[in-house]
Coordinates of C-alpha atoms in Angstrom, one line a residue:
X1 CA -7.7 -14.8 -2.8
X2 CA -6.8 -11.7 -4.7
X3 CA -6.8 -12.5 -8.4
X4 CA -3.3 -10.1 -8.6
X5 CA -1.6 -13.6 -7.3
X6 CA -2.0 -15.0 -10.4
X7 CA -1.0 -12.0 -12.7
X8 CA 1.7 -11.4 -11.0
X9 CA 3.2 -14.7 -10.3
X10 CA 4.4 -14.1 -7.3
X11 CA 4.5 -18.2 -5.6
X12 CA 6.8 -18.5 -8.9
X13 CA 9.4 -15.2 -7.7
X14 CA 9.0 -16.3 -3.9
X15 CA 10.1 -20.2 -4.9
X16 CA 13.4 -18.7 -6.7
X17 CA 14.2 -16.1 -4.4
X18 CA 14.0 -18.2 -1.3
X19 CA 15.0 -21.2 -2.9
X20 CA 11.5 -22.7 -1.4
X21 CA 10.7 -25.3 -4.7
X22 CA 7.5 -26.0 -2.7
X23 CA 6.0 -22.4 -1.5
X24 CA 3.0 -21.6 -1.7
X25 CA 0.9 -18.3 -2.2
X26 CA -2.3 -17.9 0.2
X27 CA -3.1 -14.7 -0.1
X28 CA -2.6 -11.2 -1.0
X29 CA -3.7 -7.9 0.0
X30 CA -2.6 -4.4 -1.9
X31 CA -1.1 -2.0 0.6
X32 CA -0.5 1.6 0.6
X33 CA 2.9 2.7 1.9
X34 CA 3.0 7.0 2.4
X35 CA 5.3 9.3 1.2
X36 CA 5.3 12.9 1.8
X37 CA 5.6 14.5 -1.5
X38 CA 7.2 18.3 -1.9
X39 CA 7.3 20.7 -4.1
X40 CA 10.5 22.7 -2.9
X41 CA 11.5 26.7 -4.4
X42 CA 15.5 26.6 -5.0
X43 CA 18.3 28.4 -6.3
X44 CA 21.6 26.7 -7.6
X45 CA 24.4 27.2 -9.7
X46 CA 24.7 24.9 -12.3
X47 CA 28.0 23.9 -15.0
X48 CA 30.2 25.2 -11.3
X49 CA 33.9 24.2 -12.4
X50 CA 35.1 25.0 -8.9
X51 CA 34.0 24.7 -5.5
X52 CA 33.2 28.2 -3.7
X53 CA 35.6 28.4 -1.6
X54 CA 37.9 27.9 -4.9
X55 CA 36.2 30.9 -6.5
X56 CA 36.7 33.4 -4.3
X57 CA 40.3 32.2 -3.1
X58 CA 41.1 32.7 -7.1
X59 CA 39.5 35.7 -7.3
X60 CA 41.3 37.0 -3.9
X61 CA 44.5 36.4 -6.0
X62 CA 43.4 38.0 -9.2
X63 CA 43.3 41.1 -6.9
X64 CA 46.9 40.8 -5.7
X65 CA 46.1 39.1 -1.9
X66 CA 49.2 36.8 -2.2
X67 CA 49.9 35.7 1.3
X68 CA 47.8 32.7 2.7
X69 CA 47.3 35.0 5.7
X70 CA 45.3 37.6 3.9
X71 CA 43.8 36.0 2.6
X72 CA 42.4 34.5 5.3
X73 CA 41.9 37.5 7.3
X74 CA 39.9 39.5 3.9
X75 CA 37.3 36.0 3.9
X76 CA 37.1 35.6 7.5
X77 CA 37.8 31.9 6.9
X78 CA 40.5 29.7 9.0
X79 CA 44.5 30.2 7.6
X80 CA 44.8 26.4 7.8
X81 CA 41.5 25.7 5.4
X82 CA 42.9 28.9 3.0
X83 CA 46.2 26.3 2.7
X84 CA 44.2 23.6 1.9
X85 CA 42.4 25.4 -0.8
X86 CA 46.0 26.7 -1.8
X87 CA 46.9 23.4 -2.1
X88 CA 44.1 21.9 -4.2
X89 CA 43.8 25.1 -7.0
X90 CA 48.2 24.1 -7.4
X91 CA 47.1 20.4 -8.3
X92 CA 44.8 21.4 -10.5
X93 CA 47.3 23.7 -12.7
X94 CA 44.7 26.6 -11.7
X95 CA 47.0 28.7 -9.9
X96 CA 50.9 28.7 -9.8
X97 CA 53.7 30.0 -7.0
X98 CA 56.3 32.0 -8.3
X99 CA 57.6 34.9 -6.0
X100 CA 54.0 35.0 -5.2
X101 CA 50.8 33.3 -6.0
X102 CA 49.2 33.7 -9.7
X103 CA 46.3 32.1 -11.8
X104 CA 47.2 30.2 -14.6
X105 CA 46.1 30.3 -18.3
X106 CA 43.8 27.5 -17.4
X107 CA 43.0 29.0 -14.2
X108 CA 42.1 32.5 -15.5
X109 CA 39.7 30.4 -17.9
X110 CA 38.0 28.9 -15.5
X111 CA 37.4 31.8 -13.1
X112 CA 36.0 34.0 -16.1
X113 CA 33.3 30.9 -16.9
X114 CA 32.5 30.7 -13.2
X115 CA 31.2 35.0 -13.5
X116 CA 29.3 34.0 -16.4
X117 CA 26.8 31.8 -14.3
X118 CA 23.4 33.1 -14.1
X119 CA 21.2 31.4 -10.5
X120 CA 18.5 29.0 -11.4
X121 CA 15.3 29.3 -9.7
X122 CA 13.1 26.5 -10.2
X123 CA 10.3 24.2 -8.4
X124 CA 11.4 20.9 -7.5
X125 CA 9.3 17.8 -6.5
X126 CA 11.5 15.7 -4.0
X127 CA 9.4 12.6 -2.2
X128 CA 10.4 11.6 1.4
X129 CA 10.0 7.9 2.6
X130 CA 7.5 8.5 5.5
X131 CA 8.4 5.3 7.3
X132 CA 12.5 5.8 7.3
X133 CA 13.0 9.3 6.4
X134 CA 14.8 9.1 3.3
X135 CA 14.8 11.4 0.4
X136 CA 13.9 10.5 -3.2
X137 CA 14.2 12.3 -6.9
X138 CA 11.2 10.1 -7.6
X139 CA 8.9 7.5 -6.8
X140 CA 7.0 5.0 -9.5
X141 CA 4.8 2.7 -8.3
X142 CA 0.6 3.2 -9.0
X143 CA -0.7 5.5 -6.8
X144 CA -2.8 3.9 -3.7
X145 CA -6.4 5.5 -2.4
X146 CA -5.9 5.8 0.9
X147 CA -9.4 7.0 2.1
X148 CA -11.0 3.9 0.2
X149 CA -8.8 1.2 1.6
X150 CA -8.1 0.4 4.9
X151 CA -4.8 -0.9 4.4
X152 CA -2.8 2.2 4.5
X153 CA 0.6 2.2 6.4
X154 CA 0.9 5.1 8.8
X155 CA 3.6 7.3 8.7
X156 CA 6.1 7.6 10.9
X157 CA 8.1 10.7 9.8
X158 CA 6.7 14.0 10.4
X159 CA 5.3 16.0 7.5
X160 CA 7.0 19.4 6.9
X161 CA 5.0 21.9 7.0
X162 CA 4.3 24.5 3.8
X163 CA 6.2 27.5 4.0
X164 CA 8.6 26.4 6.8
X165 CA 12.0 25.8 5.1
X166 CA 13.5 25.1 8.5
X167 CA 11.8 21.5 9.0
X168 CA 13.5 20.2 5.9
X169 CA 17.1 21.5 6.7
X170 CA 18.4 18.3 7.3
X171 CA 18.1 17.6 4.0
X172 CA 20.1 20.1 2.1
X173 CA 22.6 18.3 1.1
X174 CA 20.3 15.1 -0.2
X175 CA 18.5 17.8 -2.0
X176 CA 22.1 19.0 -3.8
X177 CA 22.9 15.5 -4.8
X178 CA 19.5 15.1 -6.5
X179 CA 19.7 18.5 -8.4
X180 CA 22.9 16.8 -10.2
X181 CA 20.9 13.9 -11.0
X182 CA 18.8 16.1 -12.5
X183 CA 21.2 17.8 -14.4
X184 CA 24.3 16.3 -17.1
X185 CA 26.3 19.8 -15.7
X186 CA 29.9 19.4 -14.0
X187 CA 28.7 20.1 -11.0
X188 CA 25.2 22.1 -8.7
X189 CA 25.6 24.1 -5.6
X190 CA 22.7 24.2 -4.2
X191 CA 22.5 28.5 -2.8
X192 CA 19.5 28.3 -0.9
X193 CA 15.9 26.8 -0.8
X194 CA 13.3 29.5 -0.6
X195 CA 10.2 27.8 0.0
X196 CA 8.0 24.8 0.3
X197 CA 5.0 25.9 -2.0
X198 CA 3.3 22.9 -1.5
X199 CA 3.5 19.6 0.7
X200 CA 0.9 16.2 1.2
X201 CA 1.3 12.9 1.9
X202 CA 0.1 10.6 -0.7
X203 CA 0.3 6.6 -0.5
X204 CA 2.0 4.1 -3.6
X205 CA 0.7 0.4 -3.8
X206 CA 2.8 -2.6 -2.6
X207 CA 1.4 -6.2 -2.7
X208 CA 1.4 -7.8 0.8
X209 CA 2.0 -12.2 0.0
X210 CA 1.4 -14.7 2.2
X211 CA 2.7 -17.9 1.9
X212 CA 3.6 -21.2 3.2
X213 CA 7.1 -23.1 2.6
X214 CA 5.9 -26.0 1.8
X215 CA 2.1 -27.4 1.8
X216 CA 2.8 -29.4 5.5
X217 CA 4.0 -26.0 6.7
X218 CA 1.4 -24.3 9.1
X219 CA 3.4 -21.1 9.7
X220 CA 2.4 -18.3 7.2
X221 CA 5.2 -15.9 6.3
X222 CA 5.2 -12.6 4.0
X223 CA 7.2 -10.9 1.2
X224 CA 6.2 -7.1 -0.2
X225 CA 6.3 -6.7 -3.7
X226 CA 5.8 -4.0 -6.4
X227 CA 6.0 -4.1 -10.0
X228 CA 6.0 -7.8 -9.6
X229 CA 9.4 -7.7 -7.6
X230 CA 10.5 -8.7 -4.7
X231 CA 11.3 -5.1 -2.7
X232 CA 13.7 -5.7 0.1
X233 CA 14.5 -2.3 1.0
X234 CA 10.6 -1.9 2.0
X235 CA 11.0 -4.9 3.7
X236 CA 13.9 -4.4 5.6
X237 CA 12.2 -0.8 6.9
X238 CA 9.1 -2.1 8.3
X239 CA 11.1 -5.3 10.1
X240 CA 13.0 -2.3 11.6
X241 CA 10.3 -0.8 13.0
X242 CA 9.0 -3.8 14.3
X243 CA 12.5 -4.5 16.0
X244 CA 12.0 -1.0 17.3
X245 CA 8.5 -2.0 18.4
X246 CA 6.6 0.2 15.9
X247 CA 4.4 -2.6 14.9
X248 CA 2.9 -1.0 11.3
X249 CA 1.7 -3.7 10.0
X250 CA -0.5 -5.3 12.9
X251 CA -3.9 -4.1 11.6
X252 CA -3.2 -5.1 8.2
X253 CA -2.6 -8.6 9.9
X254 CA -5.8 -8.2 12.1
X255 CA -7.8 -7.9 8.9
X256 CA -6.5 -10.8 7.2
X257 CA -9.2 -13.8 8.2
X258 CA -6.5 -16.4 10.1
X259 CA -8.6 -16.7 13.7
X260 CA -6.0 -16.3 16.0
X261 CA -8.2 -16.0 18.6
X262 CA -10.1 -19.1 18.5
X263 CA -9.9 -21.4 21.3
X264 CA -8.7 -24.7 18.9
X265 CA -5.6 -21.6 18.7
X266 CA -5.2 -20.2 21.9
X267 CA -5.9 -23.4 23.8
X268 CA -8.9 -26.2 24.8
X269 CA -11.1 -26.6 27.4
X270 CA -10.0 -25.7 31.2
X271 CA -7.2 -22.9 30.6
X272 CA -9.4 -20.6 29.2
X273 CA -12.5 -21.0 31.7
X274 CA -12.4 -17.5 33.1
X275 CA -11.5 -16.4 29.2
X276 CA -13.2 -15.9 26.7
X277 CA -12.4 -14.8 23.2
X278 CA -14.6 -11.4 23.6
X279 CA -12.6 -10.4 26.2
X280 CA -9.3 -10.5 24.6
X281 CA -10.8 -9.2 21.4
X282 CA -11.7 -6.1 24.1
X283 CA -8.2 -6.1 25.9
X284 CA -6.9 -5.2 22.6
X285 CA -9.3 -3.1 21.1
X286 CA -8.7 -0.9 24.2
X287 CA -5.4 -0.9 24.3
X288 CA -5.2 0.0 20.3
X289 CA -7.4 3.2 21.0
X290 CA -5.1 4.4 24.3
X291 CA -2.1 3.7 21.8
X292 CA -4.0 5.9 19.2
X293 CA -4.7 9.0 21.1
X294 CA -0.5 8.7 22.2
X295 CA 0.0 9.0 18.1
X296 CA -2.7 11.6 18.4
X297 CA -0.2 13.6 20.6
X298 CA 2.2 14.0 17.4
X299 CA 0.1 14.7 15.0
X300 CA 0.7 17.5 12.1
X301 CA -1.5 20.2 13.6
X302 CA -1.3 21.5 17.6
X303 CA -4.3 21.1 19.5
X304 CA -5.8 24.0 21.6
X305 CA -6.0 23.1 25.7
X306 CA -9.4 22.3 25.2
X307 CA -8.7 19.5 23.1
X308 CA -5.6 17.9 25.1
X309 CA -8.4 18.7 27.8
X310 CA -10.7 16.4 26.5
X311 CA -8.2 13.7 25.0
X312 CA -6.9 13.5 29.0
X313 CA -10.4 12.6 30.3
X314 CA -11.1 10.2 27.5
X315 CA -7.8 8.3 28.3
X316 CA -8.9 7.8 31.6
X317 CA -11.9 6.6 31.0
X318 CA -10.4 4.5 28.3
X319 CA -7.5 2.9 31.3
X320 CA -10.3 2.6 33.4
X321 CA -12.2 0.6 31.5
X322 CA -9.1 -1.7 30.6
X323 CA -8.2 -1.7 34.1
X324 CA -11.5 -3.1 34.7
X325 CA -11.8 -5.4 32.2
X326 CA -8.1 -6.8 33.1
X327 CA -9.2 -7.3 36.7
X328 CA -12.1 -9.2 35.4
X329 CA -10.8 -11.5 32.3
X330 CA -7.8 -12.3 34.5
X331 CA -6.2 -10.8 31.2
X332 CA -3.0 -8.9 32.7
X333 CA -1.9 -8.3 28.9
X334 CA -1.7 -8.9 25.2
X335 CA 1.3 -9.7 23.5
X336 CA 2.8 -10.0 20.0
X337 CA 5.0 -11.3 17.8
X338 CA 8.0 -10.6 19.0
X339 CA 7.6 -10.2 22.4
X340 CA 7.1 -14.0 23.1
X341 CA 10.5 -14.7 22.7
X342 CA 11.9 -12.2 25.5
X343 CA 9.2 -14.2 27.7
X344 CA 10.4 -17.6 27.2
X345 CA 14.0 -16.3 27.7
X346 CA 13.0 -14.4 30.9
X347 CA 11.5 -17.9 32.1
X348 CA 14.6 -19.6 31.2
X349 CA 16.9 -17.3 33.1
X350 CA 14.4 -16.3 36.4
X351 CA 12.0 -19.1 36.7
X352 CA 13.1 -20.1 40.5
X353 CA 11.2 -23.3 41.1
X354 CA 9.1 -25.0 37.6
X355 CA 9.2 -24.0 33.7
X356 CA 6.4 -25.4 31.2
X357 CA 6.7 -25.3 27.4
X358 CA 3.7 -26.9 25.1
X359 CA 4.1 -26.1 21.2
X360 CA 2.9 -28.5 18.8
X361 CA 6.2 -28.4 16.4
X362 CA 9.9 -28.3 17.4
X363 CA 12.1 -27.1 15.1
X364 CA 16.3 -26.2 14.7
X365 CA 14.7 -22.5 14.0
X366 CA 14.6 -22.3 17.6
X367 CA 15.7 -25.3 19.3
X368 CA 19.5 -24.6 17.9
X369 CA 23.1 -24.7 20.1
X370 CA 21.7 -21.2 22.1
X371 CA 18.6 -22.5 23.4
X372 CA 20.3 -26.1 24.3
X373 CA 22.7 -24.5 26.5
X374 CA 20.4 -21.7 27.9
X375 CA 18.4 -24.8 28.6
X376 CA 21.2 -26.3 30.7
X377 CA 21.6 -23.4 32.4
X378 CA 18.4 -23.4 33.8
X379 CA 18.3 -27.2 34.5
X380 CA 21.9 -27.0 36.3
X381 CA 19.8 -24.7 38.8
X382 CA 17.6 -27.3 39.7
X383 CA 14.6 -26.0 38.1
X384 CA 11.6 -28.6 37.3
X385 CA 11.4 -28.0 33.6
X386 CA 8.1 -29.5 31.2
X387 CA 8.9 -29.9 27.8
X388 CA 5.5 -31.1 26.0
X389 CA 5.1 -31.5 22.2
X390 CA 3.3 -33.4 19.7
X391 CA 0.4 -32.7 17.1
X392 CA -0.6 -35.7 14.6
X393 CA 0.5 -35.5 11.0
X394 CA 3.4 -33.3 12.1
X395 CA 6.7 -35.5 11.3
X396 CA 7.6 -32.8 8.4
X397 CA 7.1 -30.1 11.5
X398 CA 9.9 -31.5 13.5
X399 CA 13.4 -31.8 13.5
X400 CA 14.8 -35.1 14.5
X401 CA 18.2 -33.4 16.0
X402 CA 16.5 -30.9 17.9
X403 CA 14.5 -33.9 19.6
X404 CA 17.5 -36.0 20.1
X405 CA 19.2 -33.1 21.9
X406 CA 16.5 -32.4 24.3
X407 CA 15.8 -36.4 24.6
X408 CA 19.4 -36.7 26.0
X409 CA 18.9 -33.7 28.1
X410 CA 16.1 -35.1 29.7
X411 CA 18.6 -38.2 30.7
X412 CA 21.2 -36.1 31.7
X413 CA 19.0 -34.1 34.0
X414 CA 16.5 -36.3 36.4
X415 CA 14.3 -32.7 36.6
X416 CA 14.0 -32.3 33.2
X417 CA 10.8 -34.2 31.6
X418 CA 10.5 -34.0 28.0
X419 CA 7.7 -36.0 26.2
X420 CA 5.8 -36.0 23.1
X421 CA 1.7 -36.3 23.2
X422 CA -0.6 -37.9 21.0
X423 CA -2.2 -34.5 19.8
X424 CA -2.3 -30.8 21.1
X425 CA -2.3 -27.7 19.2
X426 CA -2.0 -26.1 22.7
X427 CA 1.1 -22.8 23.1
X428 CA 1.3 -22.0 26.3
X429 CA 3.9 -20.9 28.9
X430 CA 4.6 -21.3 32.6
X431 CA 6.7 -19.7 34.5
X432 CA 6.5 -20.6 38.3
X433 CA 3.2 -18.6 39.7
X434 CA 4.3 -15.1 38.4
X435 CA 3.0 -15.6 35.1
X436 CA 1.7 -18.0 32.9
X437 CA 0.9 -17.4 28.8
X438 CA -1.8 -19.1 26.0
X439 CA -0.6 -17.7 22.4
X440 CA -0.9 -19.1 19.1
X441 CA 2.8 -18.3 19.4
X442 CA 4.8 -21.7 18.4
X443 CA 7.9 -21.1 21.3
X444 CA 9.7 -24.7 20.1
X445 CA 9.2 -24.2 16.3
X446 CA 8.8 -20.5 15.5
X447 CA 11.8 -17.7 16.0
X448 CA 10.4 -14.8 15.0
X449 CA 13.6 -13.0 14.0
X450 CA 13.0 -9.4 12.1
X451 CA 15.8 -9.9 9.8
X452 CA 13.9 -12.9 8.2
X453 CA 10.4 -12.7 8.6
X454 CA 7.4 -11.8 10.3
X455 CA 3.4 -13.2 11.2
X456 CA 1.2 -12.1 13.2
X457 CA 0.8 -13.9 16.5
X458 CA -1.4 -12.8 19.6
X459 CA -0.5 -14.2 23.0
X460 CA -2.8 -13.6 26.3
X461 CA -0.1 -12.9 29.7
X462 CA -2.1 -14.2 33.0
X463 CA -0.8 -13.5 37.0
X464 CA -4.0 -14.8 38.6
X465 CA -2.2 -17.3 40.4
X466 CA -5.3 -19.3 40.2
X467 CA -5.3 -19.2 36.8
X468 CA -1.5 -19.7 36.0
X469 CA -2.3 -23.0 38.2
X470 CA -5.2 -24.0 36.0
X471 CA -3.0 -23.5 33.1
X472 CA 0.4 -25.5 34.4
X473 CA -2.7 -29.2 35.1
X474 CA -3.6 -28.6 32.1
X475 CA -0.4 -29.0 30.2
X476 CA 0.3 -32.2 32.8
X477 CA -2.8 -33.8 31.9
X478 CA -1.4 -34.0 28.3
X479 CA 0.2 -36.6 29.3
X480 CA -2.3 -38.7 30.1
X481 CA -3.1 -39.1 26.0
X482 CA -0.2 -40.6 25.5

């Protein structure tokens, strides 16, 4: 374990913050999450007193255009804005209306300031999140090395290129905002931004923490700190992406020694005959790379036709091989985290003729007032469902109302079997013969939801209907240990 655990007592933070007395840290990894950094050429006005469009509507008046209409007409602007403007400088005491409109004392004052004001050129260094696109004054945390450490996020915003002011347009008026925070002055107008003199991504440190709730717990969750706080907003922008299917922090999990892929996780004996754990390791290694040269297509620079040339043929060799190896493995796909769930609610709501579900745990995380009646609905169909649970030393694991309700369930509905086994650590799911899925997935205790936490889970899809059948016997022979 990483010895910054300790300095940074971060079990202690993660016990208050959840209000988890009994949570415990098991690991920690540094990770480097990217920001492209910018060094920006502007002009502004600074100590401004009055908008612009205040300016030169007092200065059209110091010249004797009196009518709202002229005025209008000598700015090019629309007569109903020109009112507006009217209407603001007469609040403000800055002009009056006597036969005609004239600046005040105060208002001649303030105009004569405003011609004093000399541009300010300056360089600026602005930071922009490269995960959620927003713009920062500055940025903190100890700088991460990137090319020495292989837990650097990708980004997911585009870099703006040097010398192209056009790609950061859409940040003008972020950029005005933060010149007043750099400034004590009444008020910056940003006039234009000349140039981006320099732009590169560079990566700042966050602490990845993995932890238990409790020491019975077997589900490992995860918190992102920095400067030995808990960082929600960080959080709450890579659980986005993850909702959004932009799953950033995979290969960090990958790298982390849990052995998700071991057959006491995946599943025993039978069910994973025609599997083996080399295959699936290849599935997704394959699958990572013809994600990878996707990204490839928007990277930074543009690639000459001889490149895309050769990227095209390397995909398809790349499909063909996974094609192959699919065909082989009986391996139709690899899933994640929080695609599981969408399965076992697409069995629930097609499954036409038998449903099985085998997780170890059952908790109220999952098997709440939604999944009860969703449950019903399935069973009022007439669907033959298998409900199979049980792992020793697990009575902390389960929750005793989420097993009554699917205990009187099962005496409600004749063609509903629910029963707890002496000992499986099996995950699987069958639905009918169109699919059938081994996971170290927990469907009955684990809920995945972005908005509260996320671990790294690796489920195998099978269609062999061969296979699927192998898979539903060997859930039934559970049964037999009783």
């Amino acid at each position: 374990m990483n010895t910054q655990v300790k300095d940074e007592d971060f079990e202690d933070k993660i016990r208050k913050y959840h209000s988890l007395p009994e949570a415990i840290v098991i690991d920690c990894k540094p990770i480097g999450y990217p920001f492209h950094v910018l060094n920006v050429d502007l002009t502004y006005l600074a100590d401004r007193q009055l908008q612009l469009a205040e300016e030169f509507v007092m200065k059209c008046i110091s010249q004797e255009l009196n009518n709202h209409r002229e005025i209008a007409s000598f700015l090019g602007m629309d007569e109903n804005l020109i009112e507006k403007v009217l209407s603001e400088l007469l609040s403000k005491d800055l002009i009056k209306r006597e036969d005609f409109f004239k600046l005040t004392e105060l208002g001649l004052d303030a105009l004569e300031k405003q011609t004093i004001l000399a541009p300010i050129s300056e360089t600026k260094t602005f930071y922009i999140d490269a995960l959620n696109g927003k713009l920062r004054e500055k940025f903190l945390l100890k700088s991460f090395d990137s090319k020495n450490n292989n837990f650097g996020l990708n980004k997911i915003i585009k870099k703006p290129r040097k010398g192209h002011i056009e790609d950061i347009v859409d940040y003008y008026e972020q950029i005005e905002k933060l010149l007043q925070n750099f400034n004590s002055s009444n008020r910056i107008e940003l006039i234009q931004v000349n140039n981006i003199e320099k732009v590169y991504t560079q990566w700042h440190e966050l602490f990845l923490v993995l932890y238990q709730r409790n020491p019975d717990d077997k589900e490992i969750e995860y918190e992102i700190f920095s400067r030995g706080n808990i960082q929600v907003e960080y959080r709450t922008t890579i659980e986005q992406l993850y909702a959004g299917g932009n799953k950033i922090l995979d290969p960090i999990f990958q790298e982390i020694e849990q052995d998700k892929l071991s057959p006491d996780n995946l599943g025993e004996g039978k069910i994973l005959s025609p599997i083996n754990d080399e295959d699936i390791k290849a599935v997704e290694r394959l699958s990572v790379k013809l994600h990878s040269l996707d990204d490839d297509d928007d990277a930074d620079s543009f690639t000459d036709s001889k490149n895309q040339s050769i990227k095209k043929e390397e995909r398809r060799k790349l499909k063909q091989q996974l094609d192959q190896l699919k065909t082989q493995s009986k391996i139709s796909e690899i899933i994640h985290t929080y695609e599981h769930r969408n399965y076992l609610f697409k069995a629930l709501k097609e499954a036409q003729q038998r449903l099985m579900i085998v997780s170890p745990w059952i908790t109220g995380y999952v098997v709440d007032q939604n999944f009860i009646q969703m449950l019903k609905e399935t069973l009022k169909r007439k669907i033959q469902v298998y409900i199979f649970y049980g792992i020793k030393s697990s009575s902390q694991q389960n929750n005793p109302i989420s097993i009554q309700r699917l205990e009187e369930l099962s005496t409600q509905y004749k063609n509903l079997r629910f029963e707890k086994v002496k000992n499986t650590h099996r995950k699987i799911l069958v639905c009918d013969a169109e699919f059938g899925i081994v996971t170290s997935f927990n469907f009955l205790s684990f809920r995945a939801d972005p908005n509260l936490t996320y671990r790294d889970e690796l489920g195998v899809i099978i269609r062999d209907s061969a296979t699927i059948e192998d898979l539903f016997n060997s859930g039934i022979n559970l049964t037999e240990l009783i």
